[in-house]
Short mmCIF file of C-alpha atoms and ligand atoms in Angstrom, two decimals:
data_model
loop_
_atom_site.label_atom_id
_atom_site.label_comp_id
_atom_site.label_asym_id
_atom_site.label_seq_id
_atom_site.Cartn_x
_atom_site.Cartn_y
_atom_site.Cartn_z
CA MET A 10 117.55 50.17 -98.70
CA ILE A 11 115.41 48.13 -101.06
CA LYS A 12 114.85 50.18 -104.20
CA LEU A 13 113.10 47.54 -106.28
CA MET A 14 109.65 46.20 -105.51
CA LEU A 15 110.72 42.94 -103.95
CA LYS A 16 107.92 41.09 -102.21
CA PHE A 17 109.33 39.43 -99.10
CA GLU A 18 107.21 36.83 -97.34
CA GLN A 19 107.74 35.65 -93.77
CA ASN A 20 107.68 31.98 -92.75
CA PHE A 21 107.06 30.76 -96.26
CA PRO A 22 106.40 26.97 -96.39
CA LEU A 23 109.09 25.50 -98.62
CA SER A 24 106.99 22.37 -99.15
CA GLN A 25 105.11 24.55 -101.67
CA ILE A 26 108.10 24.91 -103.96
CA THR A 27 109.99 21.61 -103.69
CA THR A 28 109.18 18.74 -106.04
CA LEU A 29 109.21 16.48 -102.99
CA GLN A 30 106.56 18.73 -101.39
CA ILE A 31 108.44 18.53 -98.11
CA GLY A 32 110.09 21.33 -96.13
CA GLY A 33 109.30 23.64 -93.26
CA PRO A 34 109.20 27.44 -93.45
CA ALA A 35 111.86 29.78 -94.74
CA ARG A 36 112.33 32.71 -92.35
CA GLN A 37 111.96 34.99 -95.37
CA PHE A 38 111.22 34.23 -98.99
CA VAL A 39 111.34 36.23 -102.18
CA THR A 40 110.99 35.42 -105.88
CA VAL A 41 113.22 37.38 -108.26
CA TYR A 42 112.57 37.95 -111.95
CA SER A 43 115.63 39.98 -113.00
CA GLN A 44 119.34 40.05 -112.30
CA GLU A 45 118.90 43.42 -110.61
CA GLU A 46 116.30 41.97 -108.24
CA LEU A 47 118.52 39.01 -107.43
CA ILE A 48 121.48 41.22 -106.61
CA GLU A 49 119.23 43.56 -104.62
CA ALA A 50 117.91 40.64 -102.56
CA ILE A 51 121.44 39.34 -101.87
CA THR A 52 122.68 42.82 -100.99
CA TYR A 53 119.73 43.23 -98.59
CA ALA A 54 120.56 39.90 -96.93
CA ARG A 55 124.25 40.71 -96.63
CA LYS A 56 123.58 44.17 -95.18
CA ASN A 57 121.26 42.64 -92.59
CA SER A 58 123.60 39.71 -91.81
CA LEU A 59 120.82 37.39 -92.91
CA PRO A 60 122.06 34.12 -94.39
CA TYR A 61 120.54 33.42 -97.81
CA LEU A 62 119.97 30.52 -100.16
CA VAL A 63 119.31 30.90 -103.87
CA ILE A 64 117.22 28.12 -105.35
CA GLY A 65 115.71 27.36 -108.73
CA GLY A 66 113.05 24.70 -109.28
CA GLY A 67 113.46 23.05 -105.86
CA SER A 68 113.87 19.68 -107.59
CA ASN A 69 117.02 18.61 -105.81
CA LEU A 70 116.29 19.62 -102.23
CA LEU A 71 115.48 17.84 -98.99
CA VAL A 72 114.51 20.63 -96.60
CA ALA A 73 114.22 19.94 -92.85
CA ASP A 74 110.73 19.88 -91.32
CA ALA A 75 111.92 22.75 -89.10
CA GLY A 76 112.56 24.83 -92.20
CA VAL A 77 115.50 27.16 -92.62
CA ASN A 78 116.49 30.32 -90.80
CA LYS A 79 117.46 32.11 -94.00
CA LEU A 80 116.23 34.33 -96.75
CA VAL A 81 115.36 31.91 -99.55
CA ILE A 82 115.58 33.55 -102.96
CA LYS A 83 113.73 31.77 -105.76
CA ASN A 84 115.31 32.49 -109.11
CA GLU A 85 112.86 32.96 -111.96
CA ILE A 86 115.13 35.01 -114.21
CA GLU A 87 114.48 33.59 -117.66
CA GLY A 88 115.67 34.20 -121.19
CA ILE A 89 117.66 32.71 -124.06
CA THR A 90 119.68 34.68 -126.63
CA LYS A 91 121.09 32.93 -129.71
CA LEU A 92 124.11 33.89 -131.76
CA VAL A 93 124.76 31.21 -134.40
CA ARG A 94 125.91 28.21 -132.31
CA PHE A 95 126.21 30.18 -129.08
CA LEU A 96 123.37 30.40 -126.59
CA LYS A 97 123.41 32.86 -123.71
CA VAL A 98 120.89 31.66 -121.14
CA LYS A 99 119.67 33.22 -117.89
CA SER A 100 120.02 30.93 -114.90
CA GLY A 101 116.35 30.80 -113.88
CA THR A 102 115.36 29.43 -117.29
CA PRO A 103 113.74 26.00 -116.88
CA LEU A 104 116.19 23.43 -118.20
CA GLN A 105 113.44 21.90 -120.34
CA HIS A 106 112.88 25.24 -122.12
CA LEU A 107 116.57 25.32 -122.97
CA VAL A 108 116.55 21.71 -124.18
CA ASP A 109 113.49 22.30 -126.38
CA TYR A 110 114.87 25.59 -127.71
CA SER A 111 118.24 24.05 -128.61
CA ILE A 112 116.54 21.18 -130.46
CA ALA A 113 114.26 23.58 -132.37
CA GLN A 114 117.34 25.57 -133.40
CA ASN A 115 119.08 22.43 -134.80
CA LEU A 116 121.63 22.53 -132.00
CA SER A 117 122.93 19.31 -130.51
CA GLY A 118 124.42 18.74 -127.04
CA LEU A 119 121.55 19.16 -124.60
CA GLN A 120 118.84 16.86 -126.01
CA LYS A 121 119.57 13.97 -123.61
CA LEU A 122 118.84 16.25 -120.66
CA THR A 123 115.17 16.25 -121.57
CA ASP A 124 112.74 15.92 -118.66
CA ILE A 125 115.25 16.88 -115.95
CA PRO A 126 113.20 19.30 -113.84
CA GLY A 127 114.48 22.56 -112.42
CA SER A 128 116.39 25.60 -113.59
CA LEU A 129 119.61 25.99 -115.53
CA GLY A 130 121.29 27.44 -112.40
CA GLY A 131 120.48 24.34 -110.36
CA ALA A 132 121.65 22.11 -113.21
CA VAL A 133 125.02 23.88 -113.43
CA TYR A 134 125.44 23.84 -109.63
CA GLY A 135 124.96 20.06 -109.54
CA ALA A 136 126.44 19.29 -112.99
CA ALA A 137 123.16 17.62 -113.90
CA GLY A 138 123.21 14.93 -116.51
CA ALA A 139 121.52 11.87 -117.94
CA TYR A 140 122.17 9.14 -120.50
CA GLY A 141 125.86 10.00 -120.75
CA GLN A 142 125.31 13.73 -121.42
CA THR A 143 126.07 16.46 -118.87
CA ILE A 144 125.09 20.11 -118.77
CA SER A 145 128.77 21.04 -118.58
CA ASP A 146 129.73 19.31 -121.86
CA TYR A 147 129.11 22.40 -124.00
CA ILE A 148 129.41 25.23 -121.48
CA ARG A 149 131.87 27.93 -122.51
CA GLU A 150 131.43 30.39 -119.69
CA VAL A 151 129.43 30.87 -116.50
CA ILE A 152 128.67 34.41 -115.39
CA CYS A 153 128.10 34.68 -111.65
CA PHE A 154 127.75 37.07 -108.75
CA ASP A 155 130.39 36.59 -106.06
CA GLY A 156 128.44 38.57 -103.47
CA GLU A 157 130.01 41.87 -104.48
CA LYS A 158 130.61 41.87 -108.20
CA ILE A 159 129.79 40.01 -111.39
CA ILE A 160 132.57 37.71 -112.59
CA SER A 161 132.98 35.17 -115.35
CA LEU A 162 134.36 31.64 -115.11
CA GLN A 163 135.50 29.59 -118.09
CA ASN A 164 134.43 25.95 -118.23
CA ASP A 165 137.75 24.66 -116.88
CA GLU A 166 137.53 27.03 -113.92
CA CYS A 167 134.16 25.57 -112.86
CA GLU A 168 135.77 22.28 -111.71
CA PHE A 169 132.97 20.22 -113.23
CA GLU A 170 133.01 16.57 -112.21
CA TYR A 171 130.29 13.95 -111.97
CA ARG A 172 127.43 15.79 -110.16
CA ASP A 173 129.93 18.29 -108.79
CA SER A 174 131.15 21.80 -109.52
CA ILE A 175 133.02 24.64 -107.86
CA PHE A 176 129.62 26.19 -107.05
CA LYS A 177 129.14 23.57 -104.31
CA ARG A 178 132.27 24.95 -102.62
CA ASN A 179 131.95 28.69 -103.10
CA GLU A 180 129.13 31.13 -102.58
CA PHE A 181 128.89 32.26 -106.20
CA ILE A 182 125.43 32.68 -107.62
CA ILE A 183 125.07 31.61 -111.24
CA LEU A 184 123.51 34.39 -113.33
CA GLU A 185 123.99 33.38 -116.96
CA VAL A 186 125.55 30.57 -118.91
CA ILE A 187 127.07 30.64 -122.39
CA PHE A 188 126.96 27.42 -124.41
CA LYS A 189 128.64 26.58 -127.69
CA LEU A 190 126.65 23.71 -129.19
CA GLU A 191 127.15 21.42 -132.18
CA VAL A 192 125.10 21.71 -135.34
CA GLY A 193 122.45 18.99 -135.33
CA GLU A 194 119.34 17.99 -137.18
CA VAL A 195 116.05 18.82 -135.55
CA LYS A 196 114.21 15.57 -136.39
CA LYS A 197 117.05 13.38 -135.15
CA LEU A 198 117.48 15.41 -131.97
CA ARG A 199 113.74 15.39 -131.24
CA LYS A 200 113.60 11.61 -131.74
CA GLU A 201 116.53 11.12 -129.36
CA ALA A 202 114.87 13.31 -126.72
CA ASP A 203 111.47 11.63 -127.15
CA GLU A 204 112.97 8.15 -126.77
CA ILE A 205 114.64 9.25 -123.56
CA LEU A 206 111.42 10.84 -122.33
CA GLU A 207 109.57 7.59 -122.85
CA LYS A 208 112.09 5.71 -120.68
CA ARG A 209 112.12 8.43 -118.04
CA LEU A 210 108.33 8.46 -117.68
CA VAL A 211 108.53 4.85 -116.50
CA LYS A 212 110.95 5.77 -113.70
CA TYR A 213 109.45 9.19 -112.97
CA PRO A 214 105.71 9.08 -113.72
CA LYS A 215 104.07 12.52 -113.98
CA GLY A 216 103.26 14.03 -110.60
CA ILE A 217 105.72 11.87 -108.63
CA LYS A 218 106.81 13.66 -105.44
CA CYS A 219 110.57 13.09 -105.25
CA PRO A 220 113.88 14.92 -105.57
CA GLY A 221 115.26 12.66 -108.33
CA SER A 222 117.85 10.05 -107.36
CA PHE A 223 118.80 10.55 -103.74
CA PHE A 224 122.38 9.23 -103.71
CA LYS A 225 125.09 9.84 -106.30
CA ASN A 226 126.21 6.92 -108.39
CA LEU A 227 129.84 5.95 -107.98
CA VAL A 228 132.45 6.67 -110.66
CA ALA A 229 133.81 3.15 -111.23
CA GLU A 230 137.40 4.16 -111.95
CA LYS A 231 137.57 6.10 -108.67
CA LEU A 232 136.58 3.11 -106.54
CA PRO A 233 139.35 1.26 -104.71
CA LYS A 234 140.46 -1.82 -106.72
CA GLU A 235 139.56 -4.35 -104.03
CA ILE A 236 135.98 -2.98 -103.86
CA LEU A 237 135.64 -2.87 -107.65
CA SER A 238 136.87 -6.47 -107.95
CA ARG A 239 133.87 -7.62 -105.89
CA ILE A 240 131.34 -5.82 -108.11
CA PRO A 241 129.93 -7.74 -111.11
CA LYS A 242 130.98 -5.95 -114.33
CA GLU A 243 127.39 -5.85 -115.63
CA MET A 244 126.48 -3.57 -112.73
CA ILE A 245 128.61 -0.74 -114.21
CA VAL A 246 126.58 1.59 -116.47
CA TYR A 247 128.14 4.53 -118.39
CA GLY A 248 131.25 4.08 -116.21
CA LYS A 249 129.20 4.40 -113.01
CA LEU A 250 128.21 1.93 -110.34
CA PRO A 251 124.57 2.87 -109.66
CA ALA A 252 123.82 3.61 -106.02
CA GLY A 253 120.42 1.99 -106.69
CA SER A 254 122.05 -1.39 -107.38
CA LEU A 255 123.91 -1.27 -104.06
CA LEU A 256 120.77 -0.18 -102.19
CA GLU A 257 118.84 -2.99 -103.85
CA GLU A 258 121.44 -5.48 -102.62
CA VAL A 259 120.75 -4.42 -99.02
CA GLY A 260 116.99 -4.73 -99.39
CA ALA A 261 115.94 -1.10 -99.83
CA LYS A 262 113.42 -1.64 -102.65
CA GLY A 263 109.82 -1.08 -101.55
CA GLU A 264 110.77 -0.19 -97.96
CA LYS A 265 108.73 2.51 -96.14
CA LEU A 266 108.85 4.86 -93.21
CA GLY A 267 105.76 6.96 -92.51
CA GLN A 268 104.68 8.40 -95.86
CA ILE A 269 108.11 7.92 -97.45
CA GLU A 270 108.51 4.92 -99.71
CA ILE A 271 111.48 3.61 -101.65
CA ALA A 272 110.23 2.69 -105.13
CA ASP A 273 109.77 -1.06 -105.57
CA TYR A 274 111.31 -0.70 -109.04
CA HIS A 275 114.28 1.55 -108.13
CA ALA A 276 116.09 1.50 -104.79
CA ASN A 277 117.57 5.00 -105.17
CA LEU A 278 114.18 6.64 -105.61
CA PHE A 279 112.55 7.88 -102.41
CA ILE A 280 108.96 9.01 -102.89
CA ASN A 281 106.68 11.12 -100.72
CA LYS A 282 103.41 9.19 -100.91
CA GLY A 283 101.34 11.83 -99.13
CA ASP A 284 102.15 14.15 -96.30
CA GLY A 285 105.72 12.86 -95.83
CA LYS A 286 108.25 14.18 -93.34
CA ALA A 287 111.86 15.13 -94.02
CA SER A 288 112.83 13.30 -90.80
CA ASP A 289 111.39 10.01 -92.12
CA PHE A 290 113.04 10.52 -95.50
CA TYR A 291 116.39 11.17 -93.84
CA THR A 292 116.12 8.23 -91.41
CA LEU A 293 115.19 5.81 -94.19
CA ALA A 294 117.99 7.02 -96.49
CA LYS A 295 120.56 6.83 -93.70
CA LYS A 296 119.44 3.35 -92.65
CA TYR A 297 120.15 1.91 -96.11
CA ALA A 298 123.31 3.97 -96.67
CA VAL A 299 124.69 2.46 -93.45
CA LYS A 300 123.78 -1.03 -94.69
CA VAL A 301 125.60 -0.34 -97.98
CA LYS A 302 128.66 0.83 -96.07
CA GLU A 303 128.62 -2.28 -93.89
CA LYS A 304 128.19 -4.68 -96.80
CA PHE A 305 130.35 -3.07 -99.51
CA GLY A 306 132.61 -0.63 -97.67
CA ILE A 307 131.20 2.12 -99.93
CA THR A 308 130.13 5.49 -98.52
CA LEU A 309 127.15 6.78 -100.47
CA GLU A 310 126.97 10.54 -100.89
CA PRO A 311 123.65 12.34 -101.36
CA GLU A 312 123.14 13.97 -104.74
CA VAL A 313 120.21 15.86 -103.25
CA GLN A 314 121.08 18.99 -101.26
CA LEU A 315 120.26 18.60 -97.57
CA ILE A 316 118.94 21.89 -96.23
CA ASN A 317 119.29 22.31 -92.46
CA LEU A 318 119.90 18.58 -92.02
CA PRO A 319 123.15 16.94 -90.83
CA PRO A 320 125.37 15.08 -93.31
CA ILE A 321 124.38 11.41 -93.73
CA PHE A 322 127.96 10.37 -92.68
C1 FAD B 2 111.66 13.62 -111.21
C2 FAD B 2 113.09 14.09 -111.14
C3 FAD B 2 114.03 13.59 -112.03
C4 FAD B 2 115.36 14.04 -111.98
N1 FAD B 2 116.26 13.55 -112.88
C5 FAD B 2 117.54 13.98 -112.86
C6 FAD B 2 118.51 13.49 -113.82
O1 FAD B 2 118.20 12.68 -114.68
N2 FAD B 2 119.77 13.98 -113.74
C7 FAD B 2 120.16 14.90 -112.82
O2 FAD B 2 121.31 15.32 -112.82
N3 FAD B 2 119.27 15.38 -111.91
C8 FAD B 2 118.00 14.94 -111.90
N4 FAD B 2 117.08 15.41 -110.99
C9 FAD B 2 117.54 16.35 -109.95
C10 FAD B 2 117.28 17.84 -110.30
O3 FAD B 2 116.24 17.97 -111.21
C11 FAD B 2 118.53 18.49 -110.86
O4 FAD B 2 119.56 18.43 -109.92
C12 FAD B 2 118.27 19.96 -111.23
O5 FAD B 2 119.30 20.39 -112.06
C13 FAD B 2 118.14 20.88 -110.01
O6 FAD B 2 117.74 22.18 -110.46
P1 FAD B 2 116.84 23.13 -109.55
O7 FAD B 2 116.74 24.44 -110.22
O8 FAD B 2 115.58 22.46 -109.21
O9 FAD B 2 117.78 23.26 -108.26
P2 FAD B 2 117.25 23.45 -106.74
O10 FAD B 2 116.73 22.14 -106.26
O11 FAD B 2 116.38 24.63 -106.64
O12 FAD B 2 118.64 23.74 -106.03
C14 FAD B 2 119.66 22.73 -106.01
C15 FAD B 2 120.97 23.38 -105.54
O13 FAD B 2 121.41 24.30 -106.54
C16 FAD B 2 121.68 25.56 -105.95
N5 FAD B 2 121.33 26.59 -106.95
C17 FAD B 2 120.15 26.69 -107.63
N6 FAD B 2 120.21 27.75 -108.46
C18 FAD B 2 121.42 28.33 -108.28
C19 FAD B 2 122.08 29.47 -108.86
N7 FAD B 2 121.50 30.24 -109.78
N8 FAD B 2 123.34 29.76 -108.45
C20 FAD B 2 123.96 28.99 -107.52
N9 FAD B 2 123.40 27.91 -106.94
C21 FAD B 2 122.15 27.57 -107.33
C22 FAD B 2 120.76 25.63 -104.74
O14 FAD B 2 121.26 26.53 -103.77
C23 FAD B 2 120.82 24.18 -104.25
O15 FAD B 2 121.96 23.97 -103.44
C24 FAD B 2 115.76 14.99 -111.02
C25 FAD B 2 114.80 15.49 -110.11
C26 FAD B 2 113.47 15.06 -110.18
C27 FAD B 2 112.48 15.63 -109.23
#
């Protein structure tokens, strides 16, 4: 029995809430604004044997044109509490709010994550990062719902790796995150963030319809030696071999399929130029991932979450 006033919608077009503006309908859709509502929605789904998917800002999703036969729960549970250097942050808080808040409070450790769209929950799920900083760097504890009860995981229990966490392998829903940040200096932090923002606006101009980088970069030290020996050293950035460089080598830049275009300035950036289709996006991405595999022996892995689409490999 639903006790709270949850507003369920049927056949909700997910293209309305993804940054790519692509995605067919969710069988059911609900937005939640409190932890109680989130747990109520999950409990409702579980009782009715209805699969569910909790999302945040929809900025890392490629949803099939056919949509998804699930209850999609959009998390808008926001709030930040500060205790000296500790911040306790609700998972639906936009990451940018957290970044700006931490800077304003003279706290260092999140400023390089400026301009990454989406919620804190999505960032923790995918271990989001930029310019050598990662959301997990200063996380102390993640409070989550395991489907039945609220539990807490310490940082080392979250299995954070490059764009990876335990949350990609379990069904836990992230509720709140506790950070312990360094003391910083507001002017210096703001300058650092603004310089990054300036660079990012070149790659991601305002209003661009994309899900960020499509494929994960490769951690150089994890690549087999014989593959690494064939890669020019200058291609390695922050210890990563950018997927974009490999895609560029196989001619992906500027390529198109339907309304989907690979940026002519960045081969790992797939843009919806109008009324794009997930099927075209997927076909184009797969085509160039196959070329990379043939040329370099490297299997690219999507960073973006594929919803109701088969794995690329
Ligand atoms: C223009 C642009 C630039 C980007 N730049 C970067 C970048 O520099 N670095 C980077 O790392 N990423 C980048 N991204 C990708 C994206 O913004 C991040 O991955 C972001 O953290 C996703 O958050 P979200 O709330 O939008 O997640 P969503 O897209 O809503 O969901 C992503 C995944 O997280 C899961 N999830 C969401 N919330 C929860 C929760 N509370 N509990 C459990 N699971 C949850 C969802 O089920 C889904 O599987 C960029 C995207 C865009 C559009």
